[in-house]
Amino acid sequence: MALSLSALTSPSITLYLPKKGPNLYPPKLNKMSPIQCSLSVSTHSKTPQFDLKTYWTDLILEINQKLDQAVPIQYPDKIYEAMRYSVLAKGAKRAPPVMCVAACELFGGDRHAAFPTACALEMVHSASLIHDDLPCMDDDPSRRGQPSNHKIYGVDMAILAGDALFPLGFHHIVSHTPSDLVPEPRLLSVIAEIARAVGSTGMAAGQFLDLEGGPNSVEFVQEKKFGEMGECSAVCGGLLAGAKDDEIQRLRRYGRAVGVLYQVVDDILEAKTMKSKVDEDKKKKKGKSYVAFYGVEKAIEVAEELRAKAKKELDGFEKYGDSVLPLYSFVDYAADRGFSFGESS
């Protein structure tokens, strides 16, 4: 069942947000939220209507086909089977590659120029999930509606599968991006951006502090573990299309806000459905989240602020007309989950 962010609040809750934030609930989209809460907001930004589900679903089909071709079974078979198990997981939403393609198309780029990088982002994303699920990390037994990689192939093979997917992604960008569509300097910038996002100052830093940091590290952990992938995906799309430096910075802030927003809403939805002692024990193992440390109401406030921040960044792209609509719609999807793709998350 799809739930909107507004449906998670009780009728008595009023969220007080920054007065300059964008309009989170314009009249056109009120029908998306089955239950409305009271929002005390003075805003100016709009959320245009756009058929995001069709756009996203069509891209998923293309990306899945290209991923299947990019990770074929070859010797040694077992490593490739483990890699494919996670990369081609049924029901995966492909959010990083879709955001990359949308950002590329925003600036007039050809989606065929973005597909190799989009696939690489999914490989990197899958590798990070494989490693995050390991017993020595988040110790998660399931992922995307199926057993985690290490539950099927063992911890040793899961580590190797993740290790192999990271460089495969870089190789795929270099070997498959059409040189007539993307100049070499842009490719180098894309590779550097992905390396930064997954490295010791990016996602790895977030995982470290999730394991070792104190409660004051919650914001940093959320931004690094979850915001980095969104930021990297949006930025890579812009780099491929030749976006200007100031536009790249807008994409950076936008992608980071959407990445964290998506995870915060995930945590809120999970907290709302937890009932048993087993659920509570699982919650304690979820690491450093706004819900775990500050409660659901504070997490809802954070989510609305992130939604406003993401849309404010997109206001700077109005000159590109309807090309910005997919990125606007991603924000509302991250907050409201207005439709479903299938079996897994």
PDB file of C-alpha atoms in Angstrom, residues 1-299:
ATOM      1  CA  MET A   1       0.000   0.000   0.000  1.00  0.00           C
ATOM      2  CA  ALA A   2       1.414   3.404  -0.979  1.00  0.00           C
ATOM      3  CA  LEU A   3       1.512   5.919   1.879  1.00  0.00           C
ATOM      4  CA  SER A   4       2.217   9.630   1.585  1.00  0.00           C
ATOM      5  CA  LEU A   5       4.417  11.482   4.025  1.00  0.00           C
ATOM      6  CA  SER A   6       1.449  13.591   5.042  1.00  0.00           C
ATOM      7  CA  ALA A   7      -0.504  10.458   5.897  1.00  0.00           C
ATOM      8  CA  LEU A   8       2.021   9.576   8.569  1.00  0.00           C
ATOM      9  CA  THR A   9       1.214  12.537  10.785  1.00  0.00           C
ATOM     10  CA  SER A  10      -1.692  12.766  13.196  1.00  0.00           C
ATOM     11  CA  PRO A  11      -4.315  15.510  12.652  1.00  0.00           C
ATOM     12  CA  SER A  12      -2.991  17.427  15.672  1.00  0.00           C
ATOM     13  CA  ILE A  13       0.565  17.753  14.375  1.00  0.00           C
ATOM     14  CA  THR A  14       1.568  21.021  12.729  1.00  0.00           C
ATOM     15  CA  LEU A  15       4.998  21.214  11.135  1.00  0.00           C
ATOM     16  CA  TYR A  16       6.697  24.615  11.186  1.00  0.00           C
ATOM     17  CA  LEU A  17       9.091  24.855   8.273  1.00  0.00           C
ATOM     18  CA  PRO A  18      11.330  27.602   6.853  1.00  0.00           C
ATOM     19  CA  LYS A  19       9.173  30.399   5.456  1.00  0.00           C
ATOM     20  CA  LYS A  20      11.164  30.607   2.231  1.00  0.00           C
ATOM     21  CA  GLY A  21      10.822  26.950   1.302  1.00  0.00           C
ATOM     22  CA  PRO A  22       8.995  25.895  -1.869  1.00  0.00           C
ATOM     23  CA  ASN A  23       5.325  24.983  -2.017  1.00  0.00           C
ATOM     24  CA  LEU A  24       5.117  21.399  -0.834  1.00  0.00           C
ATOM     25  CA  TYR A  25       1.428  20.804  -1.416  1.00  0.00           C
ATOM     26  CA  PRO A  26       0.097  22.802  -4.388  1.00  0.00           C
ATOM     27  CA  PRO A  27      -3.621  22.412  -5.210  1.00  0.00           C
ATOM     28  CA  LYS A  28      -2.918  20.253  -8.250  1.00  0.00           C
ATOM     29  CA  LEU A  29      -1.335  17.480  -6.220  1.00  0.00           C
ATOM     30  CA  ASN A  30      -3.483  17.468  -3.079  1.00  0.00           C
ATOM     31  CA  LYS A  31      -5.251  14.395  -4.417  1.00  0.00           C
ATOM     32  CA  MET A  32      -2.011  12.395  -4.068  1.00  0.00           C
ATOM     33  CA  SER A  33      -2.249  12.429  -0.260  1.00  0.00           C
ATOM     34  CA  PRO A  34      -5.072  10.301   1.186  1.00  0.00           C
ATOM     35  CA  ILE A  35      -4.856  12.127   4.535  1.00  0.00           C
ATOM     36  CA  GLN A  36      -3.768  15.762   4.775  1.00  0.00           C
ATOM     37  CA  CYS A  37      -1.964  17.227   7.780  1.00  0.00           C
ATOM     38  CA  SER A  38      -1.757  20.894   8.697  1.00  0.00           C
ATOM     39  CA  LEU A  39       1.385  22.501   7.281  1.00  0.00           C
ATOM     40  CA  SER A  40       2.262  26.027   8.329  1.00  0.00           C
ATOM     41  CA  VAL A  41       4.273  27.026   5.273  1.00  0.00           C
ATOM     42  CA  SER A  42       4.714  30.206   3.232  1.00  0.00           C
ATOM     43  CA  THR A  43       6.046  29.106  -0.145  1.00  0.00           C
ATOM     44  CA  HIS A  44       6.464  30.046  -3.797  1.00  0.00           C
ATOM     45  CA  SER A  45       7.657  26.981  -5.727  1.00  0.00           C
ATOM     46  CA  LYS A  46       5.409  24.748  -7.767  1.00  0.00           C
ATOM     47  CA  THR A  47       5.312  21.011  -8.353  1.00  0.00           C
ATOM     48  CA  PRO A  48       4.192  20.464 -11.958  1.00  0.00           C
ATOM     49  CA  GLN A  49       2.273  17.362 -12.922  1.00  0.00           C
ATOM     50  CA  PHE A  50       4.331  14.699 -14.654  1.00  0.00           C
ATOM     51  CA  ASP A  51       3.797  10.991 -15.377  1.00  0.00           C
ATOM     52  CA  LEU A  52       6.846   9.862 -13.434  1.00  0.00           C
ATOM     53  CA  LYS A  53       5.714   6.250 -13.187  1.00  0.00           C
ATOM     54  CA  THR A  54       5.679   5.759 -16.971  1.00  0.00           C
ATOM     55  CA  TYR A  55       8.957   7.636 -17.419  1.00  0.00           C
ATOM     56  CA  TRP A  56      10.652   5.632 -14.655  1.00  0.00           C
ATOM     57  CA  THR A  57       9.197   2.254 -15.664  1.00  0.00           C
ATOM     58  CA  ASP A  58      10.278   2.671 -19.286  1.00  0.00           C
ATOM     59  CA  LEU A  59      13.802   3.508 -18.178  1.00  0.00           C
ATOM     60  CA  ILE A  60      13.898   0.520 -15.815  1.00  0.00           C
ATOM     61  CA  LEU A  61      13.217  -1.802 -18.758  1.00  0.00           C
ATOM     62  CA  GLU A  62      16.064  -0.308 -20.786  1.00  0.00           C
ATOM     63  CA  ILE A  63      18.480  -0.247 -17.855  1.00  0.00           C
ATOM     64  CA  ASN A  64      17.690  -3.842 -16.840  1.00  0.00           C
ATOM     65  CA  GLN A  65      18.413  -5.015 -20.373  1.00  0.00           C
ATOM     66  CA  LYS A  66      21.728  -3.180 -20.458  1.00  0.00           C
ATOM     67  CA  LEU A  67      22.726  -4.454 -17.003  1.00  0.00           C
ATOM     68  CA  ASP A  68      21.996  -8.018 -18.097  1.00  0.00           C
ATOM     69  CA  GLN A  69      24.389  -7.508 -21.017  1.00  0.00           C
ATOM     70  CA  ALA A  70      26.986  -5.735 -18.861  1.00  0.00           C
ATOM     71  CA  VAL A  71      27.336  -8.528 -16.289  1.00  0.00           C
ATOM     72  CA  PRO A  72      27.330 -11.809 -18.256  1.00  0.00           C
ATOM     73  CA  ILE A  73      28.146 -15.182 -16.727  1.00  0.00           C
ATOM     74  CA  GLN A  74      31.763 -16.087 -17.412  1.00  0.00           C
ATOM     75  CA  TYR A  75      34.663 -17.711 -15.614  1.00  0.00           C
ATOM     76  CA  PRO A  76      34.820 -17.823 -12.636  1.00  0.00           C
ATOM     77  CA  ASP A  77      31.103 -18.511 -12.779  1.00  0.00           C
ATOM     78  CA  LYS A  78      30.274 -18.247  -9.095  1.00  0.00           C
ATOM     79  CA  ILE A  79      31.537 -14.684  -8.733  1.00  0.00           C
ATOM     80  CA  TYR A  80      29.462 -13.546 -11.701  1.00  0.00           C
ATOM     81  CA  GLU A  81      26.412 -15.387 -10.417  1.00  0.00           C
ATOM     82  CA  ALA A  82      26.742 -13.551  -7.096  1.00  0.00           C
ATOM     83  CA  MET A  83      27.203 -10.225  -8.898  1.00  0.00           C
ATOM     84  CA  ARG A  84      24.155 -10.792 -11.086  1.00  0.00           C
ATOM     85  CA  TYR A  85      22.062 -11.915  -8.113  1.00  0.00           C
ATOM     86  CA  SER A  86      22.276  -8.424  -6.599  1.00  0.00           C
ATOM     87  CA  VAL A  87      22.571  -6.252  -9.710  1.00  0.00           C
ATOM     88  CA  LEU A  88      19.609  -7.901 -11.453  1.00  0.00           C
ATOM     89  CA  ALA A  89      17.439  -8.287  -8.356  1.00  0.00           C
ATOM     90  CA  LYS A  90      13.781  -8.464  -9.339  1.00  0.00           C
ATOM     91  CA  GLY A  91      11.835  -5.323  -8.507  1.00  0.00           C
ATOM     92  CA  ALA A  92      14.852  -3.029  -8.029  1.00  0.00           C
ATOM     93  CA  LYS A  93      13.776   0.580  -8.607  1.00  0.00           C
ATOM     94  CA  ARG A  94      17.016   1.703 -10.323  1.00  0.00           C
ATOM     95  CA  ALA A  95      16.771   5.136  -8.702  1.00  0.00           C
ATOM     96  CA  PRO A  96      20.465   6.099  -9.175  1.00  0.00           C
ATOM     97  CA  PRO A  97      20.575   5.326 -12.923  1.00  0.00           C
ATOM     98  CA  VAL A  98      17.177   6.901 -13.584  1.00  0.00           C
ATOM     99  CA  MET A  99      18.210  10.090 -11.785  1.00  0.00           C
ATOM    100  CA  CYS A 100      21.428  10.147 -13.817  1.00  0.00           C
ATOM    101  CA  VAL A 101      19.524   9.874 -17.096  1.00  0.00           C
ATOM    102  CA  ALA A 102      17.001  12.531 -16.035  1.00  0.00           C
ATOM    103  CA  ALA A 103      19.766  14.970 -15.076  1.00  0.00           C
ATOM    104  CA  CYS A 104      21.539  14.359 -18.390  1.00  0.00           C
ATOM    105  CA  GLU A 105      18.346  14.966 -20.364  1.00  0.00           C
ATOM    106  CA  LEU A 106      17.675  18.158 -18.382  1.00  0.00           C
ATOM    107  CA  PHE A 107      20.594  19.821 -20.186  1.00  0.00           C
ATOM    108  CA  GLY A 108      19.760  18.361 -23.595  1.00  0.00           C
ATOM    109  CA  GLY A 109      21.990  15.299 -23.311  1.00  0.00           C
ATOM    110  CA  ASP A 110      21.252  12.049 -25.139  1.00  0.00           C
ATOM    111  CA  ARG A 111      20.131   9.255 -22.793  1.00  0.00           C
ATOM    112  CA  HIS A 112      22.262   6.819 -24.791  1.00  0.00           C
ATOM    113  CA  ALA A 113      25.275   8.823 -23.658  1.00  0.00           C
ATOM    114  CA  ALA A 114      24.146   8.384 -20.053  1.00  0.00           C
ATOM    115  CA  PHE A 115      23.287   4.668 -20.072  1.00  0.00           C
ATOM    116  CA  PRO A 116      26.841   3.345 -19.461  1.00  0.00           C
ATOM    117  CA  THR A 117      27.272   5.630 -16.461  1.00  0.00           C
ATOM    118  CA  ALA A 118      23.729   4.821 -15.309  1.00  0.00           C
ATOM    119  CA  CYS A 119      24.574   1.111 -15.343  1.00  0.00           C
ATOM    120  CA  ALA A 120      27.843   1.787 -13.533  1.00  0.00           C
ATOM    121  CA  LEU A 121      25.963   3.661 -10.812  1.00  0.00           C
ATOM    122  CA  GLU A 122      23.690   0.661 -10.322  1.00  0.00           C
ATOM    123  CA  MET A 123      26.727  -1.637 -10.095  1.00  0.00           C
ATOM    124  CA  VAL A 124      28.317   0.626  -7.482  1.00  0.00           C
ATOM    125  CA  HIS A 125      25.016   0.947  -5.618  1.00  0.00           C
ATOM    126  CA  SER A 126      24.536  -2.833  -5.589  1.00  0.00           C
ATOM    127  CA  ALA A 127      28.111  -3.377  -4.403  1.00  0.00           C
ATOM    128  CA  SER A 128      27.575  -0.983  -1.503  1.00  0.00           C
ATOM    129  CA  LEU A 129      24.365  -2.786  -0.522  1.00  0.00           C
ATOM    130  CA  ILE A 130      26.101  -6.180  -0.624  1.00  0.00           C
ATOM    131  CA  HIS A 131      28.797  -4.922   1.729  1.00  0.00           C
ATOM    132  CA  ASP A 132      26.366  -3.010   3.982  1.00  0.00           C
ATOM    133  CA  ASP A 133      24.343  -6.193   4.552  1.00  0.00           C
ATOM    134  CA  LEU A 134      27.335  -8.240   5.770  1.00  0.00           C
ATOM    135  CA  PRO A 135      27.268  -9.528   9.368  1.00  0.00           C
ATOM    136  CA  CYS A 136      30.222  -7.286  10.272  1.00  0.00           C
ATOM    137  CA  MET A 137      28.388  -4.204   8.983  1.00  0.00           C
ATOM    138  CA  ASP A 138      24.585  -3.716   9.184  1.00  0.00           C
ATOM    139  CA  ASP A 139      23.924  -7.468   9.460  1.00  0.00           C
ATOM    140  CA  ASP A 140      20.809  -7.440   7.271  1.00  0.00           C
ATOM    141  CA  PRO A 141      19.444 -10.868   6.213  1.00  0.00           C
ATOM    142  CA  SER A 142      17.336  -9.519   3.337  1.00  0.00           C
ATOM    143  CA  ARG A 143      17.544  -6.940   0.568  1.00  0.00           C
ATOM    144  CA  ARG A 144      15.068  -5.928  -2.133  1.00  0.00           C
ATOM    145  CA  GLY A 145      12.589  -8.583  -1.031  1.00  0.00           C
ATOM    146  CA  GLN A 146      15.021 -11.498  -1.199  1.00  0.00           C
ATOM    147  CA  PRO A 147      17.814 -12.954   0.976  1.00  0.00           C
ATOM    148  CA  SER A 148      20.939 -10.808   1.112  1.00  0.00           C
ATOM    149  CA  ASN A 149      23.829 -11.835  -1.104  1.00  0.00           C
ATOM    150  CA  HIS A 150      25.865 -13.372   1.710  1.00  0.00           C
ATOM    151  CA  LYS A 151      22.892 -15.508   2.774  1.00  0.00           C
ATOM    152  CA  ILE A 152      22.923 -17.193  -0.643  1.00  0.00           C
ATOM    153  CA  TYR A 153      26.596 -17.197  -1.636  1.00  0.00           C
ATOM    154  CA  GLY A 154      28.367 -16.878   1.708  1.00  0.00           C
ATOM    155  CA  VAL A 155      30.245 -13.963   3.239  1.00  0.00           C
ATOM    156  CA  ASP A 156      33.442 -14.646   1.303  1.00  0.00           C
ATOM    157  CA  MET A 157      31.747 -14.665  -2.092  1.00  0.00           C
ATOM    158  CA  ALA A 158      29.603 -11.640  -1.224  1.00  0.00           C
ATOM    159  CA  ILE A 159      32.730  -9.629  -0.421  1.00  0.00           C
ATOM    160  CA  LEU A 160      34.295 -10.669  -3.717  1.00  0.00           C
ATOM    161  CA  ALA A 161      31.122  -9.863  -5.676  1.00  0.00           C
ATOM    162  CA  GLY A 162      31.019  -6.360  -4.208  1.00  0.00           C
ATOM    163  CA  ASP A 163      34.736  -5.870  -4.785  1.00  0.00           C
ATOM    164  CA  ALA A 164      34.330  -6.909  -8.435  1.00  0.00           C
ATOM    165  CA  LEU A 165      31.323  -4.660  -9.125  1.00  0.00           C
ATOM    166  CA  PHE A 166      33.091  -1.426  -8.172  1.00  0.00           C
ATOM    167  CA  PRO A 167      35.833  -1.581 -10.845  1.00  0.00           C
ATOM    168  CA  LEU A 168      33.472  -3.165 -13.367  1.00  0.00           C
ATOM    169  CA  GLY A 169      31.403  -0.006 -13.164  1.00  0.00           C
ATOM    170  CA  PHE A 170      34.370   2.204 -14.002  1.00  0.00           C
ATOM    171  CA  HIS A 171      35.400  -0.102 -16.848  1.00  0.00           C
ATOM    172  CA  HIS A 172      31.879  -0.054 -18.251  1.00  0.00           C
ATOM    173  CA  ILE A 173      31.847   3.750 -18.406  1.00  0.00           C
ATOM    174  CA  VAL A 174      35.141   3.915 -20.276  1.00  0.00           C
ATOM    175  CA  SER A 175      34.440   1.063 -22.666  1.00  0.00           C
ATOM    176  CA  HIS A 176      30.782   1.749 -23.541  1.00  0.00           C
ATOM    177  CA  THR A 177      30.227   5.518 -23.518  1.00  0.00           C
ATOM    178  CA  PRO A 178      29.956   6.793 -27.133  1.00  0.00           C
ATOM    179  CA  SER A 179      32.970   9.048 -27.760  1.00  0.00           C
ATOM    180  CA  ASP A 180      30.992  11.112 -30.273  1.00  0.00           C
ATOM    181  CA  LEU A 181      28.465  12.023 -27.576  1.00  0.00           C
ATOM    182  CA  VAL A 182      30.673  12.534 -24.510  1.00  0.00           C
ATOM    183  CA  PRO A 183      34.149  14.154 -24.697  1.00  0.00           C
ATOM    184  CA  GLU A 184      36.910  12.446 -22.714  1.00  0.00           C
ATOM    185  CA  PRO A 185      37.295  15.247 -20.104  1.00  0.00           C
ATOM    186  CA  ARG A 186      33.652  14.796 -19.124  1.00  0.00           C
ATOM    187  CA  LEU A 187      34.187  11.051 -18.677  1.00  0.00           C
ATOM    188  CA  LEU A 188      37.153  11.697 -16.421  1.00  0.00           C
ATOM    189  CA  SER A 189      35.016  14.037 -14.315  1.00  0.00           C
ATOM    190  CA  VAL A 190      32.305  11.374 -14.032  1.00  0.00           C
ATOM    191  CA  ILE A 191      34.785   8.719 -12.918  1.00  0.00           C
ATOM    192  CA  ALA A 192      36.310  11.094 -10.379  1.00  0.00           C
ATOM    193  CA  GLU A 193      32.839  11.936  -9.037  1.00  0.00           C
ATOM    194  CA  ILE A 194      31.894   8.291  -8.504  1.00  0.00           C
ATOM    195  CA  ALA A 195      35.255   7.527  -6.884  1.00  0.00           C
ATOM    196  CA  ARG A 196      34.755  10.448  -4.504  1.00  0.00           C
ATOM    197  CA  ALA A 197      31.228   9.386  -3.602  1.00  0.00           C
ATOM    198  CA  VAL A 198      32.086   5.798  -2.668  1.00  0.00           C
ATOM    199  CA  GLY A 199      35.476   6.477  -1.047  1.00  0.00           C
ATOM    200  CA  SER A 200      36.840   7.303   2.374  1.00  0.00           C
ATOM    201  CA  THR A 201      35.274  10.772   2.418  1.00  0.00           C
ATOM    202  CA  GLY A 202      31.937   9.543   1.053  1.00  0.00           C
ATOM    203  CA  MET A 203      29.871   6.408   1.584  1.00  0.00           C
ATOM    204  CA  ALA A 204      32.711   4.566   3.341  1.00  0.00           C
ATOM    205  CA  ALA A 205      32.970   7.409   5.857  1.00  0.00           C
ATOM    206  CA  GLY A 206      29.232   7.186   6.482  1.00  0.00           C
ATOM    207  CA  GLN A 207      29.414   3.451   7.121  1.00  0.00           C
ATOM    208  CA  PHE A 208      32.358   3.931   9.494  1.00  0.00           C
ATOM    209  CA  LEU A 209      30.519   6.474  11.614  1.00  0.00           C
ATOM    210  CA  ASP A 210      27.357   4.380  11.513  1.00  0.00           C
ATOM    211  CA  LEU A 211      29.403   1.665  13.220  1.00  0.00           C
ATOM    212  CA  GLU A 212      31.602   3.794  15.469  1.00  0.00           C
ATOM    213  CA  GLY A 213      30.212   7.313  15.785  1.00  0.00           C
ATOM    214  CA  GLY A 214      28.103   8.811  18.567  1.00  0.00           C
ATOM    215  CA  PRO A 215      24.561  10.214  18.421  1.00  0.00           C
ATOM    216  CA  ASN A 216      25.834  13.599  17.199  1.00  0.00           C
ATOM    217  CA  SER A 217      26.919  11.932  13.958  1.00  0.00           C
ATOM    218  CA  VAL A 218      23.365  11.129  12.778  1.00  0.00           C
ATOM    219  CA  GLU A 219      23.205  13.907  10.181  1.00  0.00           C
ATOM    220  CA  PHE A 220      26.662  13.083   8.825  1.00  0.00           C
ATOM    221  CA  VAL A 221      25.853   9.365   8.619  1.00  0.00           C
ATOM    222  CA  GLN A 222      22.605  10.019   6.749  1.00  0.00           C
ATOM    223  CA  GLU A 223      24.235  12.391   4.277  1.00  0.00           C
ATOM    224  CA  LYS A 224      27.183  10.097   3.582  1.00  0.00           C
ATOM    225  CA  LYS A 225      25.452   6.701   3.533  1.00  0.00           C
ATOM    226  CA  PHE A 226      22.364   7.806   1.635  1.00  0.00           C
ATOM    227  CA  GLY A 227      22.850  11.338   0.330  1.00  0.00           C
ATOM    228  CA  GLU A 228      26.080  10.593  -1.529  1.00  0.00           C
ATOM    229  CA  MET A 229      24.457   8.172  -3.989  1.00  0.00           C
ATOM    230  CA  GLY A 230      21.722  10.642  -4.902  1.00  0.00           C
ATOM    231  CA  GLU A 231      24.208  13.485  -5.194  1.00  0.00           C
ATOM    232  CA  CYS A 232      26.582  11.452  -7.343  1.00  0.00           C
ATOM    233  CA  SER A 233      23.800  10.245  -9.644  1.00  0.00           C
ATOM    234  CA  ALA A 234      22.457  13.731 -10.344  1.00  0.00           C
ATOM    235  CA  VAL A 235      25.920  15.246 -10.758  1.00  0.00           C
ATOM    236  CA  CYS A 236      27.086  12.523 -13.158  1.00  0.00           C
ATOM    237  CA  GLY A 237      24.095  13.163 -15.418  1.00  0.00           C
ATOM    238  CA  GLY A 238      24.884  16.858 -15.493  1.00  0.00           C
ATOM    239  CA  LEU A 239      28.576  16.266 -16.162  1.00  0.00           C
ATOM    240  CA  LEU A 240      27.817  13.990 -19.109  1.00  0.00           C
ATOM    241  CA  ALA A 241      25.651  16.680 -20.699  1.00  0.00           C
ATOM    242  CA  GLY A 242      28.136  19.487 -20.107  1.00  0.00           C
ATOM    243  CA  ALA A 243      26.271  21.393 -17.388  1.00  0.00           C
ATOM    244  CA  LYS A 244      27.919  24.571 -16.077  1.00  0.00           C
ATOM    245  CA  ASP A 245      29.708  24.650 -12.720  1.00  0.00           C
ATOM    246  CA  ASP A 246      26.904  26.474 -10.911  1.00  0.00           C
ATOM    247  CA  GLU A 247      24.383  24.005 -12.337  1.00  0.00           C
ATOM    248  CA  ILE A 248      26.480  21.085 -11.106  1.00  0.00           C
ATOM    249  CA  GLN A 249      26.446  22.587  -7.620  1.00  0.00           C
ATOM    250  CA  ARG A 250      22.663  22.858  -7.737  1.00  0.00           C
ATOM    251  CA  LEU A 251      22.437  19.208  -8.807  1.00  0.00           C
ATOM    252  CA  ARG A 252      24.800  18.285  -5.991  1.00  0.00           C
ATOM    253  CA  ARG A 253      22.623  19.878  -3.330  1.00  0.00           C
ATOM    254  CA  TYR A 254      19.434  18.564  -4.944  1.00  0.00           C
ATOM    255  CA  GLY A 255      20.642  14.961  -5.200  1.00  0.00           C
ATOM    256  CA  ARG A 256      21.945  14.888  -1.645  1.00  0.00           C
ATOM    257  CA  ALA A 257      18.630  16.178  -0.277  1.00  0.00           C
ATOM    258  CA  VAL A 258      16.611  13.623  -2.257  1.00  0.00           C
ATOM    259  CA  GLY A 259      18.897  10.755  -1.216  1.00  0.00           C
ATOM    260  CA  VAL A 260      18.547  11.539   2.477  1.00  0.00           C
ATOM    261  CA  LEU A 261      14.818  12.271   2.103  1.00  0.00           C
ATOM    262  CA  TYR A 262      14.205   8.834   0.617  1.00  0.00           C
ATOM    263  CA  GLN A 263      15.925   7.100   3.534  1.00  0.00           C
ATOM    264  CA  VAL A 264      14.260   9.234   6.209  1.00  0.00           C
ATOM    265  CA  VAL A 265      10.833   8.381   4.787  1.00  0.00           C
ATOM    266  CA  ASP A 266      11.812   4.697   4.636  1.00  0.00           C
ATOM    267  CA  ASP A 267      12.664   4.865   8.349  1.00  0.00           C
ATOM    268  CA  ILE A 268       9.398   6.638   9.168  1.00  0.00           C
ATOM    269  CA  LEU A 269       7.315   4.071   7.276  1.00  0.00           C
ATOM    270  CA  GLU A 270       9.157   1.212   8.974  1.00  0.00           C
ATOM    271  CA  ALA A 271       8.705   2.747  12.428  1.00  0.00           C
ATOM    272  CA  LYS A 272       4.974   3.177  11.804  1.00  0.00           C
ATOM    273  CA  THR A 273       4.572  -0.518  10.958  1.00  0.00           C
ATOM    274  CA  MET A 274       6.676  -1.965  13.791  1.00  0.00           C
ATOM    275  CA  LYS A 275       4.545  -3.788  16.340  1.00  0.00           C
ATOM    276  CA  SER A 276       6.302  -6.819  17.772  1.00  0.00           C
ATOM    277  CA  LYS A 277       9.344  -7.274  20.024  1.00  0.00           C
ATOM    278  CA  VAL A 278      11.184  -8.640  16.999  1.00  0.00           C
ATOM    279  CA  ASP A 279      10.432  -5.400  15.184  1.00  0.00           C
ATOM    280  CA  GLU A 280      11.787  -3.362  18.087  1.00  0.00           C
ATOM    281  CA  ASP A 281      14.987  -5.397  18.153  1.00  0.00           C
ATOM    282  CA  LYS A 282      15.346  -4.825  14.412  1.00  0.00           C
ATOM    283  CA  LYS A 283      14.867  -1.098  14.936  1.00  0.00           C
ATOM    284  CA  LYS A 284      17.731  -1.048  17.438  1.00  0.00           C
ATOM    285  CA  LYS A 285      20.017  -2.605  14.831  1.00  0.00           C
ATOM    286  CA  LYS A 286      19.130  -0.117  12.095  1.00  0.00           C
ATOM    287  CA  GLY A 287      21.999   2.216  12.949  1.00  0.00           C
ATOM    288  CA  LYS A 288      21.922   5.973  13.206  1.00  0.00           C
ATOM    289  CA  SER A 289      18.687   7.405  11.817  1.00  0.00           C
ATOM    290  CA  TYR A 290      16.600  10.460  12.658  1.00  0.00           C
ATOM    291  CA  VAL A 291      13.756   8.170  13.743  1.00  0.00           C
ATOM    292  CA  ALA A 292      15.952   6.100  16.063  1.00  0.00           C
ATOM    293  CA  PHE A 293      17.480   9.109  17.816  1.00  0.00           C
ATOM    294  CA  TYR A 294      14.799  11.821  17.644  1.00  0.00           C
ATOM    295  CA  GLY A 295      11.507  10.024  17.032  1.00  0.00           C
ATOM    296  CA  VAL A 296       8.989   9.960  14.205  1.00  0.00           C
ATOM    297  CA  GLU A 297       7.650  13.507  14.595  1.00  0.00           C
ATOM    298  CA  LYS A 298      11.108  15.082  14.349  1.00  0.00           C
ATOM    299  CA  ALA A 299      11.937  12.827  11.391  1.00  0.00           C
TER     300      ALA A 299
END
